CSV table of C-alpha atoms in Angstrom, one decimal:
chain,number,residue,atom,x,y,z
A,1,MET,CA,14.7,-36.6,-54.1
A,2,ARG,CA,14.4,-39.7,-51.9
A,3,GLY,CA,16.6,-41.2,-49.2
A,4,ARG,CA,16.6,-42.8,-45.7
A,5,ALA,CA,15.7,-40.7,-42.7
A,6,ALA,CA,16.2,-41.3,-38.9
A,7,ILE,CA,13.6,-39.4,-36.9
A,8,VAL,CA,14.6,-39.2,-33.2
A,9,GLY,CA,11.3,-38.8,-31.2
A,10,ALA,CA,7.8,-40.1,-31.9
A,11,GLY,CA,5.7,-37.1,-30.6
A,12,ILE,CA,3.6,-34.9,-32.8
A,13,SER,CA,6.5,-33.4,-34.8
A,14,GLY,CA,8.3,-36.7,-35.3
A,15,LEU,CA,5.2,-38.7,-36.4
A,16,THR,CA,4.0,-35.9,-38.7
A,17,THR,CA,7.5,-35.7,-40.3
A,18,ALA,CA,7.5,-39.5,-40.7
A,19,ILE,CA,4.1,-39.3,-42.5
A,20,GLY,CA,5.3,-36.5,-44.7
A,21,LEU,CA,8.6,-38.1,-45.7
A,22,ARG,CA,6.9,-41.6,-46.4
A,23,GLY,CA,4.5,-39.8,-48.6
A,24,ILE,CA,7.4,-38.5,-50.9
A,25,GLY,CA,9.0,-41.9,-51.1
A,26,TRP,CA,11.6,-41.8,-48.2
A,27,GLU,CA,12.4,-44.7,-46.1
A,28,VAL,CA,11.8,-43.7,-42.5
A,29,HIS,CA,12.9,-45.0,-39.1
A,30,VAL,CA,11.4,-43.4,-36.0
A,31,LEU,CA,13.4,-43.9,-32.8
A,32,GLU,CA,11.6,-43.3,-29.5
A,33,ARG,CA,13.3,-43.4,-26.1
A,34,TRP,CA,10.2,-44.2,-24.0
A,35,PRO,CA,9.1,-47.9,-23.8
A,36,LYS,CA,5.8,-46.8,-25.4
A,37,ILE,CA,4.6,-43.9,-27.4
A,38,ASN,CA,3.2,-41.2,-25.1
A,39,SER,CA,-0.3,-40.2,-26.1
A,40,GLN,CA,-1.0,-38.4,-22.8
A,41,GLY,CA,-2.6,-34.9,-22.9
A,42,THR,CA,-5.7,-32.9,-23.0
A,43,ALA,CA,-7.1,-30.6,-25.6
A,44,LEU,CA,-5.2,-28.9,-28.4
A,45,GLY,CA,-6.4,-26.1,-30.7
A,46,VAL,CA,-5.7,-26.7,-34.4
A,47,ARG,CA,-5.5,-23.3,-36.3
A,48,PRO,CA,-6.4,-22.8,-40.0
A,49,ASP,CA,-2.8,-23.0,-41.0
A,50,ALA,CA,-2.1,-26.1,-39.1
A,51,GLN,CA,-5.3,-27.6,-40.6
A,52,ALA,CA,-4.0,-26.9,-44.0
A,53,ALA,CA,-0.8,-28.7,-43.1
A,54,LEU,CA,-2.7,-31.7,-42.2
A,55,ALA,CA,-4.7,-31.5,-45.3
A,56,ARG,CA,-1.4,-31.6,-47.3
A,57,LEU,CA,-0.8,-35.0,-45.7
A,58,GLY,CA,-4.4,-36.3,-46.6
A,59,LEU,CA,-5.7,-36.0,-43.0
A,60,ASP,CA,-8.3,-33.2,-43.3
A,61,GLU,CA,-11.4,-35.5,-43.3
A,62,GLU,CA,-10.0,-37.5,-40.2
A,63,LEU,CA,-9.3,-34.2,-38.5
A,64,ARG,CA,-12.8,-32.9,-39.1
A,65,ARG,CA,-14.2,-36.2,-37.8
A,66,ARG,CA,-12.4,-35.9,-34.6
A,67,THR,CA,-12.7,-32.3,-33.8
A,68,VAL,CA,-15.2,-29.7,-32.5
A,69,PRO,CA,-15.1,-26.0,-33.6
A,70,TYR,CA,-14.1,-23.3,-31.0
A,71,ARG,CA,-15.7,-20.0,-32.2
A,72,ARG,CA,-16.6,-17.8,-29.3
A,73,ALA,CA,-15.1,-17.3,-25.8
A,74,GLN,CA,-14.3,-14.4,-23.4
A,75,ILE,CA,-11.6,-13.3,-20.9
A,76,ARG,CA,-13.1,-12.6,-17.5
A,77,THR,CA,-12.3,-11.4,-14.1
A,78,PRO,CA,-12.4,-13.9,-11.2
A,79,GLY,CA,-15.8,-12.3,-10.3
A,80,GLY,CA,-17.1,-13.3,-13.8
A,81,ARG,CA,-17.1,-9.8,-15.5
A,82,ARG,CA,-16.2,-9.9,-19.2
A,83,ILE,CA,-13.0,-8.0,-19.9
A,84,ALA,CA,-12.6,-8.9,-23.7
A,85,ASP,CA,-13.2,-11.7,-26.3
A,86,LEU,CA,-10.6,-14.2,-27.2
A,87,PRO,CA,-9.6,-13.5,-30.9
A,88,LEU,CA,-11.3,-16.7,-32.2
A,89,GLU,CA,-13.5,-14.9,-34.7
A,90,ARG,CA,-10.6,-12.9,-36.0
A,91,ILE,CA,-8.7,-16.1,-36.4
A,92,GLU,CA,-11.5,-17.6,-38.4
A,93,ARG,CA,-12.0,-14.6,-40.6
A,94,LYS,CA,-8.3,-14.4,-41.5
A,95,GLY,CA,-7.8,-18.2,-41.9
A,96,GLY,CA,-11.1,-19.1,-43.5
A,97,ALA,CA,-11.8,-21.8,-40.8
A,98,PRO,CA,-12.5,-21.9,-37.1
A,99,VAL,CA,-10.1,-23.2,-34.5
A,100,LEU,CA,-10.7,-26.9,-34.2
A,101,MET,CA,-10.3,-28.7,-30.7
A,102,LEU,CA,-9.3,-32.2,-30.2
A,103,SER,CA,-7.4,-34.1,-27.5
A,104,ARG,CA,-3.7,-34.8,-27.8
A,105,ILE,CA,-4.6,-38.5,-27.4
A,106,SER,CA,-6.9,-38.3,-30.5
A,107,LEU,CA,-4.4,-36.5,-32.5
A,108,MET,CA,-1.6,-39.0,-31.7
A,109,GLU,CA,-4.0,-41.9,-32.6
A,110,MET,CA,-4.7,-40.2,-36.0
A,111,LEU,CA,-1.0,-39.7,-36.7
A,112,LEU,CA,-0.1,-43.3,-35.6
A,113,ASP,CA,-2.8,-44.6,-38.0
A,114,ALA,CA,-1.5,-42.5,-40.8
A,115,ALA,CA,2.0,-43.5,-40.2
A,116,GLY,CA,1.0,-47.0,-41.2
A,117,ASP,CA,3.9,-49.5,-41.6
A,118,ALA,CA,6.6,-46.8,-40.9
A,119,SER,CA,9.4,-48.3,-38.8
A,120,ILE,CA,9.0,-47.2,-35.2
A,121,THR,CA,11.2,-48.5,-32.5
A,122,THR,CA,10.5,-47.7,-28.8
A,123,GLY,CA,12.8,-48.0,-25.9
A,124,THR,CA,15.8,-46.7,-27.9
A,125,GLU,CA,17.7,-43.8,-26.3
A,126,ILE,CA,20.0,-42.0,-28.7
A,127,THR,CA,23.0,-40.8,-26.8
A,128,ASP,CA,25.3,-40.4,-29.8
A,129,PRO,CA,23.4,-38.9,-32.8
A,130,GLU,CA,26.5,-38.8,-34.8
A,131,ALA,CA,26.3,-42.5,-35.3
A,132,LEU,CA,23.1,-41.9,-37.2
A,133,ARG,CA,24.6,-39.4,-39.6
A,134,GLY,CA,26.7,-41.9,-41.5
A,135,GLU,CA,23.9,-44.4,-41.7
A,136,TYR,CA,21.1,-42.1,-42.8
A,137,ASP,CA,20.8,-39.4,-45.4
A,138,LEU,CA,18.8,-37.2,-43.0
A,139,VAL,CA,18.6,-37.0,-39.2
A,140,VAL,CA,15.5,-35.2,-37.7
A,141,GLY,CA,15.7,-34.1,-34.0
A,142,ALA,CA,12.0,-34.3,-32.9
A,143,ASP,CA,13.1,-35.2,-29.4
A,144,GLY,CA,11.4,-32.3,-27.5
A,145,LEU,CA,12.5,-29.7,-25.1
A,146,ARG,CA,15.5,-31.5,-23.8
A,147,SER,CA,16.6,-32.6,-27.2
A,148,THR,CA,19.8,-34.8,-27.5
A,149,VAL,CA,20.1,-34.0,-31.0
A,150,ARG,CA,19.9,-30.2,-30.4
A,151,THR,CA,22.6,-30.5,-27.7
A,152,ALA,CA,24.9,-32.6,-29.8
A,153,TYR,CA,24.9,-30.3,-32.8
A,154,PHE,CA,23.9,-26.9,-31.5
A,155,GLY,CA,25.4,-26.9,-28.0
A,156,THR,CA,24.2,-25.8,-24.6
A,157,ALA,CA,23.9,-22.1,-25.0
A,158,VAL,CA,20.3,-22.5,-26.0
A,159,ARG,CA,18.7,-24.7,-23.3
A,160,PRO,CA,15.4,-25.1,-21.3
A,161,ARG,CA,14.5,-22.3,-18.9
A,162,TYR,CA,11.7,-22.3,-16.3
A,163,THR,CA,9.1,-19.7,-17.0
A,164,GLY,CA,7.9,-19.5,-13.4
A,165,ILE,CA,4.5,-20.9,-14.3
A,166,VAL,CA,3.1,-24.5,-13.5
A,167,ALA,CA,0.3,-25.7,-15.9
A,168,TRP,CA,-2.4,-27.9,-14.5
A,169,ARG,CA,-4.7,-29.8,-17.1
A,170,GLY,CA,-7.7,-32.1,-17.1
A,171,VAL,CA,-11.0,-33.1,-18.5
A,172,VAL,CA,-14.4,-33.2,-16.9
A,173,GLY,CA,-17.4,-35.0,-18.0
A,174,PHE,CA,-19.8,-32.0,-18.6
A,175,GLU,CA,-20.2,-29.1,-21.0
A,176,PRO,CA,-20.6,-25.7,-19.2
A,177,ASP,CA,-22.2,-22.8,-21.1
A,178,LEU,CA,-19.2,-20.5,-20.4
A,179,ARG,CA,-15.9,-20.9,-22.3
A,180,GLY,CA,-12.7,-18.9,-22.3
A,181,GLU,CA,-10.1,-17.7,-19.8
A,182,THR,CA,-10.4,-16.1,-16.4
A,183,TRP,CA,-7.4,-13.9,-15.4
A,184,GLY,CA,-6.6,-13.2,-11.8
A,185,PRO,CA,-3.4,-12.0,-10.1
A,186,GLY,CA,-0.6,-14.5,-11.0
A,187,GLN,CA,-3.0,-17.2,-12.3
A,188,VAL,CA,-5.2,-18.0,-15.2
A,189,PHE,CA,-8.0,-20.6,-15.5
A,190,GLY,CA,-9.2,-21.8,-19.0
A,191,ILE,CA,-12.2,-23.8,-20.3
A,192,THR,CA,-12.4,-25.1,-23.8
A,193,PRO,CA,-14.4,-27.7,-25.7
A,194,GLN,CA,-12.8,-31.0,-26.3
A,195,GLU,CA,-15.3,-33.4,-27.6
A,196,PRO,CA,-19.1,-33.9,-27.1
A,197,GLY,CA,-19.8,-34.7,-23.4
A,198,SER,CA,-16.5,-33.5,-22.1
A,199,THR,CA,-14.7,-30.3,-21.4
A,200,ASN,CA,-11.0,-29.4,-21.3
A,201,TRP,CA,-9.7,-27.2,-18.4
A,202,TYR,CA,-6.4,-25.8,-17.6
A,203,ALA,CA,-4.8,-23.6,-14.9
A,204,ALA,CA,-1.6,-21.6,-15.3
A,205,VAL,CA,-0.3,-20.4,-11.9
A,206,ALA,CA,2.9,-18.6,-10.9
A,207,THR,CA,4.9,-21.0,-8.7
A,208,PRO,CA,8.5,-21.1,-7.4
A,209,GLU,CA,10.6,-23.7,-9.2
A,210,GLY,CA,10.6,-27.1,-7.4
A,211,HIS,CA,7.5,-26.3,-5.3
A,212,ARG,CA,5.1,-29.2,-5.5
A,213,GLU,CA,1.6,-27.8,-5.0
A,214,THR,CA,-1.1,-30.2,-4.1
A,215,LEU,CA,-4.5,-30.3,-5.9
A,216,ASP,CA,-6.2,-29.1,-2.7
A,217,GLU,CA,-3.9,-26.2,-2.7
A,218,LEU,CA,-4.8,-25.5,-6.4
A,219,ARG,CA,-8.6,-25.6,-5.5
A,220,ALA,CA,-7.8,-23.1,-2.6
A,221,ARG,CA,-6.2,-20.7,-5.1
A,222,PHE,CA,-9.5,-20.5,-7.0
A,223,THR,CA,-11.9,-20.4,-4.1
A,224,GLY,CA,-14.5,-17.6,-4.7
A,225,TRP,CA,-13.9,-17.6,-8.5
A,226,HIS,CA,-17.0,-17.6,-10.8
A,227,ASP,CA,-18.9,-20.6,-11.8
A,228,PRO,CA,-18.1,-23.2,-13.1
A,229,ILE,CA,-14.5,-23.0,-11.9
A,230,PRO,CA,-15.2,-24.3,-8.4
A,231,ARG,CA,-17.4,-27.1,-9.9
A,232,ILE,CA,-14.8,-28.2,-12.4
A,233,LEU,CA,-12.0,-28.4,-9.8
A,234,ALA,CA,-14.3,-30.3,-7.4
A,235,GLU,CA,-14.8,-32.9,-10.1
A,236,VAL,CA,-11.1,-33.3,-10.9
A,237,ASP,CA,-9.7,-36.7,-10.4
A,238,GLU,CA,-6.3,-36.8,-8.8
A,239,GLU,CA,-5.4,-39.8,-10.8
A,240,THR,CA,-5.8,-38.1,-14.2
A,241,VAL,CA,-4.8,-34.4,-13.6
A,242,LEU,CA,-1.7,-33.4,-15.3
A,243,ARG,CA,0.8,-31.0,-13.7
A,244,HIS,CA,3.9,-29.5,-15.5
A,245,GLU,CA,6.4,-26.9,-14.9
A,246,ILE,CA,6.5,-24.8,-18.1
A,247,HIS,CA,9.8,-24.4,-19.7
A,248,GLU,CA,10.8,-22.6,-22.9
A,249,LEU,CA,14.1,-22.4,-24.8
A,250,SER,CA,16.3,-19.7,-23.1
A,251,SER,CA,17.1,-18.0,-26.5
A,252,HIS,CA,16.7,-18.4,-30.2
A,253,LEU,CA,18.9,-20.9,-32.2
A,254,ARG,CA,20.8,-19.4,-34.9
A,255,SER,CA,19.7,-22.2,-37.2
A,256,PHE,CA,17.4,-25.2,-37.1
A,257,VAL,CA,19.8,-27.1,-39.4
A,258,THR,CA,23.4,-28.2,-39.8
A,259,GLY,CA,24.7,-30.6,-42.5
A,260,ASN,CA,22.1,-33.3,-42.8
A,261,VAL,CA,20.5,-32.7,-39.4
A,262,ALA,CA,17.3,-30.7,-38.8
A,263,LEU,CA,15.3,-29.8,-35.7
A,264,VAL,CA,11.5,-29.8,-35.7
A,265,GLY,CA,8.9,-29.0,-32.9
A,266,ASP,CA,10.0,-28.4,-29.4
A,267,ALA,CA,13.5,-29.4,-30.1
A,268,ALA,CA,13.8,-26.3,-32.3
A,269,HIS,CA,11.4,-23.8,-30.6
A,270,ALA,CA,9.8,-24.9,-27.3
A,271,MET,CA,7.4,-22.2,-26.2
A,272,SER,CA,5.1,-21.3,-23.5
A,273,PRO,CA,1.4,-22.6,-24.2
A,274,ALA,CA,-0.1,-19.1,-23.6
A,275,LEU,CA,-0.9,-18.8,-27.3
A,276,GLY,CA,-1.8,-22.5,-27.9
A,277,GLN,CA,0.6,-22.7,-30.8
A,278,GLY,CA,3.0,-25.5,-29.8
A,279,ALA,CA,1.3,-28.3,-31.7
A,280,CYS,CA,0.4,-26.2,-34.6
A,281,GLN,CA,4.0,-25.1,-35.2
A,282,ALA,CA,5.2,-28.7,-34.9
A,283,LEU,CA,2.8,-29.6,-37.7
A,284,LEU,CA,3.9,-26.7,-39.8
A,285,ASP,CA,7.5,-27.7,-39.4
A,286,ALA,CA,6.9,-31.3,-40.5
A,287,VAL,CA,5.1,-30.2,-43.7
A,288,ALA,CA,7.7,-27.5,-44.6
A,289,LEU,CA,10.5,-29.9,-44.2
A,290,THR,CA,8.7,-32.4,-46.4
A,291,ASP,CA,8.0,-29.8,-49.1
A,292,CYS,CA,11.6,-28.6,-49.1
A,293,LEU,CA,12.8,-32.1,-49.5
A,294,ARG,CA,10.3,-32.9,-52.2
A,295,THR,CA,11.6,-30.1,-54.5
A,296,ALA,CA,15.4,-30.0,-53.8
A,297,ASP,CA,18.2,-32.0,-55.4
A,298,GLU,CA,20.3,-32.2,-52.2
A,299,VAL,CA,19.5,-32.7,-48.5
A,300,GLU,CA,21.6,-29.9,-47.3
A,301,THR,CA,20.0,-27.5,-49.9
A,302,ALA,CA,16.5,-28.7,-48.7
A,303,LEU,CA,17.4,-28.1,-45.1
A,304,ARG,CA,18.7,-24.6,-45.7
A,305,ALA,CA,15.3,-23.8,-47.4
A,306,TYR,CA,13.4,-25.3,-44.5
A,307,ASP,CA,15.3,-23.2,-42.0
A,308,ALA,CA,14.6,-20.0,-44.1
A,309,ARG,CA,11.0,-20.8,-44.1
A,310,ARG,CA,10.4,-21.9,-40.7
A,311,ARG,CA,12.9,-20.3,-38.2
A,312,LYS,CA,11.8,-16.8,-38.0
A,313,PRO,CA,8.1,-17.3,-38.0
A,314,ALA,CA,8.4,-20.0,-35.2
A,315,GLN,CA,10.8,-17.9,-33.1
A,316,ARG,CA,8.5,-14.8,-33.4
A,317,LEU,CA,5.7,-17.0,-31.8
A,318,VAL,CA,8.2,-18.1,-29.0
A,319,THR,CA,8.6,-14.5,-28.1
A,320,MET,CA,5.0,-13.6,-28.4
A,321,SER,CA,4.0,-16.6,-26.2
A,322,ARG,CA,6.6,-15.5,-23.6
A,323,HIS,CA,5.1,-12.0,-23.5
A,324,MET,CA,1.5,-13.3,-23.4
A,325,ALA,CA,2.3,-15.6,-20.5
A,326,ARG,CA,3.7,-12.7,-18.5
A,327,PHE,CA,0.9,-10.4,-19.4
A,328,SER,CA,-1.9,-12.9,-18.6
A,329,ASN,CA,-0.3,-13.9,-15.3
A,330,HIS,CA,0.7,-10.4,-14.3
A,331,PRO,CA,0.0,-9.7,-10.6
A,332,LEU,CA,-1.3,-6.0,-11.2
A,333,THR,CA,-4.6,-6.8,-12.6
A,334,GLY,CA,-6.0,-3.3,-12.8
A,335,PRO,CA,-3.6,-1.9,-15.4
A,336,ARG,CA,-3.5,-5.2,-17.2
A,337,ASN,CA,-7.3,-5.4,-17.6
A,338,ALA,CA,-7.6,-1.8,-18.6
A,339,LEU,CA,-4.9,-2.4,-21.3
A,340,LEU,CA,-6.7,-5.6,-22.5
A,341,ARG,CA,-9.9,-3.7,-23.1
A,342,LEU,CA,-8.2,-1.5,-25.6
A,343,LEU,CA,-6.9,-4.4,-27.7
A,344,PRO,CA,-8.8,-5.1,-30.9
A,345,ALA,CA,-11.2,-8.1,-31.0
């Protein structure tokens, strides 16, 4: 089956969906509200299932060229004592490949290159998605956490909710020996590879909604924590550090589809980044939607198959991410760390 698709949003889910649909012969128009496509961001971890999804689109070689493997890392106390290992080796055993790290900037460049001559229009804000339904055979809401498409067709009962956590992220120009996460009371600091010569860092800190903490205040939070955390924060550039209040969808949607409209990525299942699964799930959505449209005779039949394939697994990860965020940022560190030591590697 072939047709015309309007994709609202040119982030990871929107561009990947465009690549997939063009690959099966669809005419695709991507509509992005920002004046230019936003490639901002730091490191993302691509798990084996998401790597397989990119391979389905012919992007496996380019992915390997741009990434570095992430194989071993620990969870530590602020004093540097090891509590447990991150489950990277288990992920590799189960999936047959290590987690691969790359910057969001690099992934977006890769997707834009692969989109080729797809029609991408920026500076176009869709306020009435209904106007698209008559013009296109398929409308895809890939417009993120505050999705206009989701609100128009699925209502406001499911809406963004602040998790109580602010995420800080950045990159520094050296490679420390230590990688992983350090868990303190109400805050987590993470260090991962990104590319040769640079290191991705992130901090998740419990913060009242609306409170605008300064970078110096963030540094003060981590005073006395083990090396190289103070060194990383000392080298952070105020101009490049990213700070975001973390929101998730307040509850689960009953469906990702209605009629000829489908939701993908954060529009469907925005989640806490505690499990590092947001980008991976967006890639899986796009490829699943493509697969269902490839084999079905009607758009609505394909969308029902897509919903059956993706909704429950994605929503399960939303719930798991919520619990992990609360667990890792829990203020009672003693019981939390004791429980963590009992978990399988």
